CSV table of C-alpha atoms in Angstrom, one decimal:
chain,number,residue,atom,x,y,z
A,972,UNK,CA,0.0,0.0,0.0
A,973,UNK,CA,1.7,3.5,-1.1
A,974,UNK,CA,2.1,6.0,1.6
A,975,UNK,CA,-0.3,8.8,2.2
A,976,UNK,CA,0.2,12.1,2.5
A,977,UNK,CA,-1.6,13.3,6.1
A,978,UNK,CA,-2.5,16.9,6.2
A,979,UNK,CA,-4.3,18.5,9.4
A,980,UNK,CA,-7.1,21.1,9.6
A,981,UNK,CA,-8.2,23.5,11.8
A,982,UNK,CA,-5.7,21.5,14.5
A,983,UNK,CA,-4.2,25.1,16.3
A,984,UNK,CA,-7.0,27.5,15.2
A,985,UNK,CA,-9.7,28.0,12.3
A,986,UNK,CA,-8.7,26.8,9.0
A,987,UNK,CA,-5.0,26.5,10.2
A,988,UNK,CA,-2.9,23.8,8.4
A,989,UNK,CA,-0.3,21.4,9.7
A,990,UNK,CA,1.5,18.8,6.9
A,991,UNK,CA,4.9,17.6,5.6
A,992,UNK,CA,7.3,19.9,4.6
A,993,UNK,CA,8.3,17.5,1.8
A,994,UNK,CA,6.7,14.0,0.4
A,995,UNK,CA,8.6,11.3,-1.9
A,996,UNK,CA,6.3,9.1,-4.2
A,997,UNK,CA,7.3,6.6,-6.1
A,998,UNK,CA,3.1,5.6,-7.2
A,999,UNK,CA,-0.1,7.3,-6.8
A,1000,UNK,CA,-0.8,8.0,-3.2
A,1001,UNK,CA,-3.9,9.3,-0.9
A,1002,UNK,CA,-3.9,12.6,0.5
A,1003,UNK,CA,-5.7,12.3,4.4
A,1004,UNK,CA,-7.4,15.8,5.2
A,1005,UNK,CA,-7.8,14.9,8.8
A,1006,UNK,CA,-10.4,18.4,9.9
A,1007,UNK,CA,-11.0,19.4,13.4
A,1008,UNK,CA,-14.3,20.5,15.0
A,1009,UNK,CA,-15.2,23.0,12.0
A,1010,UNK,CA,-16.4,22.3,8.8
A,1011,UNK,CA,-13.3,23.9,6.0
A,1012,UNK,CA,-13.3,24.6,1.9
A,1013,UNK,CA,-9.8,22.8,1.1
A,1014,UNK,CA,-8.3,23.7,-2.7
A,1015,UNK,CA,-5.4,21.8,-3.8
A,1016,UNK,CA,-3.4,22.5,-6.5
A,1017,UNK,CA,-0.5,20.9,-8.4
A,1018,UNK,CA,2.3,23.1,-9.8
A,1019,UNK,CA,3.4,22.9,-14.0
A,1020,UNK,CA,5.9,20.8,-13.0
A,1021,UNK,CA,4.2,18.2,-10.8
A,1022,UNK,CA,1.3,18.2,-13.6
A,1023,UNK,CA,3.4,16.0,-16.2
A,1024,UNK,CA,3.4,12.9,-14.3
A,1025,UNK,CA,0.5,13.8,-11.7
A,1026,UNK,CA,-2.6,14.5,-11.4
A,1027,UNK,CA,-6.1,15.1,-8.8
A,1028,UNK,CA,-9.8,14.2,-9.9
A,1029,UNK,CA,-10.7,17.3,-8.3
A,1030,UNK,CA,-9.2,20.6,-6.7
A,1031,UNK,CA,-12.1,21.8,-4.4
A,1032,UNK,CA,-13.5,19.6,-1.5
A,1033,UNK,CA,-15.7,20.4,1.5
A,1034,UNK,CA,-14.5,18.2,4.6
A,1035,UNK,CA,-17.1,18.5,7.6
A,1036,UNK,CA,-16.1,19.0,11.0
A,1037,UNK,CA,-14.2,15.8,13.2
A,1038,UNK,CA,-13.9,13.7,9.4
A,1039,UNK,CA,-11.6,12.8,7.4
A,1040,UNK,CA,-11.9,13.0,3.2
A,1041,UNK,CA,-9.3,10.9,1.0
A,1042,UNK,CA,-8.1,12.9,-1.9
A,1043,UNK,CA,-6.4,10.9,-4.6
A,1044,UNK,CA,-3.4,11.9,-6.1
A,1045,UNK,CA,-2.8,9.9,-9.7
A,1046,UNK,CA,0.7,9.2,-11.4
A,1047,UNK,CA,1.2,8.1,-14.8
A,1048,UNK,CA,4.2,7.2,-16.9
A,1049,UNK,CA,6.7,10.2,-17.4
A,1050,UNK,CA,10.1,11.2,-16.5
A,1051,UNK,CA,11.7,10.5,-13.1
A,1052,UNK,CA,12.7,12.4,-11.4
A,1053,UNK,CA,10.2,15.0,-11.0
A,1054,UNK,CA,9.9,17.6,-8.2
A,1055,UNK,CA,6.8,20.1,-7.8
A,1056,UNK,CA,4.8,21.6,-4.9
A,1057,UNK,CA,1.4,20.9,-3.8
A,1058,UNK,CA,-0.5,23.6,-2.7
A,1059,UNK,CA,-3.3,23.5,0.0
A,1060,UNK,CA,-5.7,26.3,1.1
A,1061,UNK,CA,-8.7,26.8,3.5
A,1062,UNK,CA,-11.2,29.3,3.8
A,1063,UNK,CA,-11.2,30.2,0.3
A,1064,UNK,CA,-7.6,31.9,0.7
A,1065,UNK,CA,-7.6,32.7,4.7
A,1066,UNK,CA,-4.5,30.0,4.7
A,1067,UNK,CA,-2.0,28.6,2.4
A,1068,UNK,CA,0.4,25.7,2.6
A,1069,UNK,CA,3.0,24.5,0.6
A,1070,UNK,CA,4.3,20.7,0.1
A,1071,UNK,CA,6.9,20.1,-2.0
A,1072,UNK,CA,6.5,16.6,-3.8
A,1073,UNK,CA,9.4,14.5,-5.3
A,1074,UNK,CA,8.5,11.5,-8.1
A,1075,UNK,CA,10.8,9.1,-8.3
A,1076,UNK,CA,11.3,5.8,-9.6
A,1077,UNK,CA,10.8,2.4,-7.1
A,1078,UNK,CA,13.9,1.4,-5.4
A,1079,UNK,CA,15.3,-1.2,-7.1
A,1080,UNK,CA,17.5,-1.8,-4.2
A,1081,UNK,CA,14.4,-4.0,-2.2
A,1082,UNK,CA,15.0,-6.7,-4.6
A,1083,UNK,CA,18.6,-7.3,-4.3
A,1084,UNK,CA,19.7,-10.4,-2.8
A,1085,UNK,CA,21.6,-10.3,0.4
A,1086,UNK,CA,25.1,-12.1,0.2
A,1087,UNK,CA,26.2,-13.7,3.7
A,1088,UNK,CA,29.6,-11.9,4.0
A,1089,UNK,CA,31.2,-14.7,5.2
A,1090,UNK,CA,30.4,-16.1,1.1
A,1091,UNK,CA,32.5,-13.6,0.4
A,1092,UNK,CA,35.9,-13.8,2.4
A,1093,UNK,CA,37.3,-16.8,0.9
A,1094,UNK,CA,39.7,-16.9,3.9
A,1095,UNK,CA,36.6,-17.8,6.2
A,1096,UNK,CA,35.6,-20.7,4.6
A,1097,UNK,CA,35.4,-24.0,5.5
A,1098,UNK,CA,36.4,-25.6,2.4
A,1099,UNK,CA,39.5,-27.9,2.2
A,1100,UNK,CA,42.3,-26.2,1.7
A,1101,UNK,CA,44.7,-26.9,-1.2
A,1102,UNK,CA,48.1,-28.2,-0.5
A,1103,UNK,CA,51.4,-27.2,-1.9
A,1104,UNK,CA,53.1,-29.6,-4.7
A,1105,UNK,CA,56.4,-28.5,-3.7
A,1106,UNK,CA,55.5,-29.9,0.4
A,1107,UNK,CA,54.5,-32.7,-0.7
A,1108,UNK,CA,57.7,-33.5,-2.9
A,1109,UNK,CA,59.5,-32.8,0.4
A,1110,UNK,CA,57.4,-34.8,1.8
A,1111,UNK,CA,57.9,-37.6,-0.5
A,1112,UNK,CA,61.8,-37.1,0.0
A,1113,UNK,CA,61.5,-37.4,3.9
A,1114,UNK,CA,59.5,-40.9,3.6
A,1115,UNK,CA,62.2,-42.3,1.8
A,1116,UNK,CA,63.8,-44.5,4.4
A,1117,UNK,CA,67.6,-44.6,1.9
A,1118,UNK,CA,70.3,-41.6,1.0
A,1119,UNK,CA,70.9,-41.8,-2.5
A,1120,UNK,CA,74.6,-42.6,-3.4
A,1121,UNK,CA,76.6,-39.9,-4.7
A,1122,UNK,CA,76.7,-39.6,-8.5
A,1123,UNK,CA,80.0,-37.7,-8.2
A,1124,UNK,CA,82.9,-39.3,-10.1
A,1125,UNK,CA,85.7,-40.0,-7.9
A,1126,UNK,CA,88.9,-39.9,-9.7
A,1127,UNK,CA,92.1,-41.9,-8.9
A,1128,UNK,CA,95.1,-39.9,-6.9
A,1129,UNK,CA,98.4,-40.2,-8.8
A,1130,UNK,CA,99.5,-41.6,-5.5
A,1131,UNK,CA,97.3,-44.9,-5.8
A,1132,UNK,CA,98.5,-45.5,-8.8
A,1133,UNK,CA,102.1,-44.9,-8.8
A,1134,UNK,CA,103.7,-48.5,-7.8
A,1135,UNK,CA,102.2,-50.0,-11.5
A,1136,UNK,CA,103.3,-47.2,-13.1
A,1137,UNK,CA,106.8,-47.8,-12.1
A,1138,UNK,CA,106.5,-51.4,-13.0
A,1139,UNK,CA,105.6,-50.6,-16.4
A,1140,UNK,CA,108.3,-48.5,-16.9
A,1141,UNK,CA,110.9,-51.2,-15.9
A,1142,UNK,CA,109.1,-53.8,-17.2
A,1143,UNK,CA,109.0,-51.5,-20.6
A,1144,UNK,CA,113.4,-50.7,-20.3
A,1145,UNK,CA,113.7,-54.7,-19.3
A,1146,UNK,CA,112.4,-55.1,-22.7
A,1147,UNK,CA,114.4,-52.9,-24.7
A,1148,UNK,CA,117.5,-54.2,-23.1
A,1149,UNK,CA,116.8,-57.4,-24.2
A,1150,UNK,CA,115.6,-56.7,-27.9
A,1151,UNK,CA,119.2,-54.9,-27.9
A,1152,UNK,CA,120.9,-57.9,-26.7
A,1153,UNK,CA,119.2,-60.0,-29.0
A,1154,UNK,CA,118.8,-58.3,-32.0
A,1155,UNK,CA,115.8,-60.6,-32.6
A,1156,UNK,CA,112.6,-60.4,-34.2
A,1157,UNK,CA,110.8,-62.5,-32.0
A,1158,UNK,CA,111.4,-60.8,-29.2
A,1159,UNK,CA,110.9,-56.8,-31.0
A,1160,UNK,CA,107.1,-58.3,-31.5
A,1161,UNK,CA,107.1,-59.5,-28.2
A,1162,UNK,CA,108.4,-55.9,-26.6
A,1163,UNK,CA,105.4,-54.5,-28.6
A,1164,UNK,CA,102.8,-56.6,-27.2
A,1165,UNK,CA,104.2,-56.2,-23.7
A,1166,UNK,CA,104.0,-52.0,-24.6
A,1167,UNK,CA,100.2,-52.1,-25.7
A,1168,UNK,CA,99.9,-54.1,-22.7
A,1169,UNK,CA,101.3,-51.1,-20.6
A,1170,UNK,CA,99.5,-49.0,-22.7
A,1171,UNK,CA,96.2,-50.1,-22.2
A,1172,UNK,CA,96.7,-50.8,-18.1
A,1173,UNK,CA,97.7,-46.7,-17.9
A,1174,UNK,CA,94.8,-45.6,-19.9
A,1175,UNK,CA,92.3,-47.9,-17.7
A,1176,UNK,CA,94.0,-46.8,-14.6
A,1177,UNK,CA,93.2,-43.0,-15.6
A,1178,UNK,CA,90.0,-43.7,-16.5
């Protein structure tokens, strides 16, 4: 039901007028003449601008004494917003009122949908939460109940191999001193084998 628009009479003193100062509508709406103990002449009158979206079935009304009259106010389709005065008077000009009258459109706002805010802060939710691939790689790690071996290549110390390189060397003069001796062929081939021999123990050693 739209709001009405009260409006006293004859309330202090004869034909005296208490009302709003100002009145927002956003529909047509009554206007309550509420009279006192003498019967009043009431004209009401909408201003130019008021009178493009509203409108009243009749300006002059007779309201008796300890009664109430209803006085319709109309609004049709037009621009929003609109803002115009209403004017009320009693006794045929003895008193004059003013209200002034804003037209607006409905508030949209009554059919939004209230959001909990707690919907809104993810951080208070109750969700589960998403663990971290790198903690669980770490943890992965830690269940492993082994070290890995070092892939690190450990090379041999010159130290460590030092005794068979010396006995290549004499085995290598032993054989020269006897191809000398013997000026033979058999023993040359033999001398070669025994230095690819040698030749082949150093490289594997170094390796």
């Amino acid at each position: 039901m739209p709001e009405s628009l009260p409006v006293r009479l004859n309330s202090s003193g004869l034909h005296d007028i208490e009302t709003s100062a100002s009145f927002e509508a956003t529909e047509s709406f009554p206007i309550l003449l509420h009279n006192g103990d003498a019967p009043v002449h009431v004209h009401l009158h909408l201003d130019d601008a008021l009178s493009q979206v509203a409108s009243i079935p009749a300006n002059n009304h007779f309201v008796d004494a300890d009664s109430t009259r209803q006085v319709s106010v109309e609004i049709a389709d037009g621009p929003r917003p609109v803002e115009g005065q209403l004017k009320i008077v009693t006794g045929h000009g003895a008193e004059t009122d003013y209200v002034s009258i804003s037209v607006v459109e409905p508030d949209e706002r009554a059919d939004a949908v209230d959001v909990d805010a707690s919907l809104a802060d993810p951080a208070s939710g109750t969700g589960p939460e998403i663990e971290d691939a790198d903690d669980d790689e770490d943890a992965d790690d830690e269940s492993v109940g082994f070290d890995l071996p070092d892939r690190s290549l450990r090379t041999p110390s010159f130290g460590e191999n030092a005794p068979v390189a010396v006995l290549g060397v004499l085995a290598l003069a032993v054989a020269a001193g006897s191809a000398t001796l013997s000026n033979s062929a058999v023993v040359l081939v033999g001398i070669l084998i025994l230095l690819g021999t040698v030749v082949a123990a150093g490289y594997m050693l170094v390796e």
